[in-house]
Amino acid sequence: MSVDVKTIEALFKEGRTFAPSEEFRAQANVSNDSLYKEADADIEAFWARQAEKYVSWYKKWDTTLEWDLPFAKWFAGGKLNAAYQCLDRHVAAGKGDKVAYLFEGEPGDTRSITYKQLLDEVCRLANALKGLGVKRGDRVGIYLGMIPELPAAMLACARIGAPHCVVFGGFSADAVADRMQDAGAVCLITQDEAWRRGKAVAMKHNADEACDKAETIKNMVVVRRTGAEVSMVAGRDHWYHELIADQSSECEPEVMDAEDLLFTLYTSGTTAKPKGIKHTTAGYMLQAMYTHDIVFNIHPDTVYWCAADIGWITGHTYIVYGTLGNGTTNILYEGTPDYPVKDRWWEIVEKYKATVLYCAPTAIRTFMKWGPEFPQKHDLSSLKLLGTVGEPINPEAWIWYRQFIGADSIPVVDTWWQTETGGIMVAPLPGVTTLKPGSATKPLPGIRAAVVDEAGKEVSPGGGGYVVLTHPWPGMLRGIWGADERYKETYWATYGDRYLAGDGARIDTDGYFWFMGRVDDVMNVSGHRISTTEVESALVDHPSVAEAAVVGKADEQTGQTIAAFVTLRSGIEGSTELVAELRNHVGKLIGPIAKPKFITFTPELPKTRSGKIMRRLLRDVSEQRLLGDTTTLADTGVVHELQRRAAEEAGKEA
Ligand code: PRX
């Protein structure tokens, strides 16, 4: 038996689809399929038109695309500056008083920052960095929490042509050191401490440790956030506020080439060493702005909230470059969804009248676990569109999101993309596409993607396989920092001229993509390929289950068996009866082959700080191996408890 897309669709019980409402369509930026047609007719001409529409050029490009497989150049010869694109041109157009960021600090402090104010701050910091000797082409590390100085620092770097390398504020000193060393950063911008659930995290202390190892760093700039005493190294460390105080608020932007490096951002691959993904200026900016505009249906009065962290690509593209490029007002929230109360997000939506919310399925499943009473305490009627990103969304979570956050009436756009792609690749156009809960629908106009089998042949409708991108796109990575061979090997060695995304997906008869997670999250049980996501989706479909993670456990007889780790909804107790019920539930929805052999109940799943479930660690736990790299784990206590339980289970079996 093979598992086809029908079974995933069956998880959405009524089989309902959601066509755009007349009301939505009437105000949609894109309300017909002409963009798809234009892009199909001539993809390069299409992107050239978008580049004229979205980007302000100092000088127009010479060639739209130079493709020297696997190295792309988009808009070569064109000149621009990303900070100018995000700030100056809006101020010049009379929009200086428009709010760029509505900042909500974790302790409840707030700041409203206009485009003009942000431009001034960016110029001051840019001048200060120059004063420290930072030059065009130098790499600058940024290790900050979600405070307005983070986008300001990125844009100051962009302004002077110094590529930034942001490290997520929750990473450890070692992780910062590795990345700074790899990037050869000359300067690190950090803060005294960060707020995290009411506690102060010692970021400056971590930065000090990182700098002990990363010898290229000559200067550290420290933002005062909590006001804690921190030790400052004379000659190396400078307070941000002191440094910028006397600087001019004018700083001529560097004229950058389209293909100059804008930033590197580290992401994990199959090996332990993170990859510094390279993004260049024009193509990335274009893809960021274009996708932000058409997928989120941006209007002048949009109040946009991307609830990701700027330390990840989602935040780079949709809290900074794409959204500021489009001159949009953004909510910037420092804290977590449950501090100090479980309705903090909904307070924020109500307070700022957010019109778009973009977050990860893991957050949605957490809200489901807490129950709808938290959003129901608030007026969420300002919301016009919801988005998700980062992992497959199970249909039940999609429906819950639409129902309880979206008043059962607004579009939910599931957006598939990667650090490597720079911007959204597969997603609906909310004024055009009929939505199916759990599907990211189709590649955007200008994006070409396919699902292929081992041999590289496109699968027929209903089939599943590997996701490939079949034509270069403007926001694509330009390689891995200092590792061209690894770049070729990772993404291009398998299918030659097609980019291997590393994800599995199925295509349904309407050509919709159903992403199933990383290829290494696909299990092979008795020769049947089963996605961990499908089984998880089935488990979460059960009324007792809040969240589930599934891994393949090596088995002599069947290749792999399925081990599930399940978090129950509050108030529900695990029992042997419930184990049997869950197994049957999965059996019913997908087929007997997909029934988990092992089910372990756990109050929490091990997750990265960005909220991704670390299945690799769960595989280690279920196979009772020593744990692999745990540096990206948010809370190590969770896996240790699971290890203890797994050892107990094994003891019982023996
Ligand atoms: O497996 C896919 C999953 O996240 C991976 C990329 O992770 P990262 O580079 O951290 O970027 C995350 C934010 C863009 C992909 O290879 N992924 C991302 N979005 C989706 C998704 N899986 C399913 N559906 C999505 N919408």
Coordinates of C-alpha atoms in Angstrom, one line a residue, residues 23 97 158 201 239 283 316 349 395 407 417 480 588 617:
E23 CA -15.0 41.0 -0.6
D97 CA 6.1 60.3 9.4
A158 CA 23.6 47.7 4.2
V201 CA 19.8 36.7 29.4
W239 CA 28.1 51.8 24.1
G283 CA 17.8 39.9 -6.5
H316 CA 15.3 39.2 7.6
V349 CA -3.1 42.2 17.7
P395 CA -5.0 20.7 8.2
A407 CA -13.1 34.7 12.5
W417 CA 10.5 28.6 1.3
I480 CA 27.8 29.1 0.9
K588 CA -7.9 4.8 10.3
L617 CA 17.3 14.1 18.7

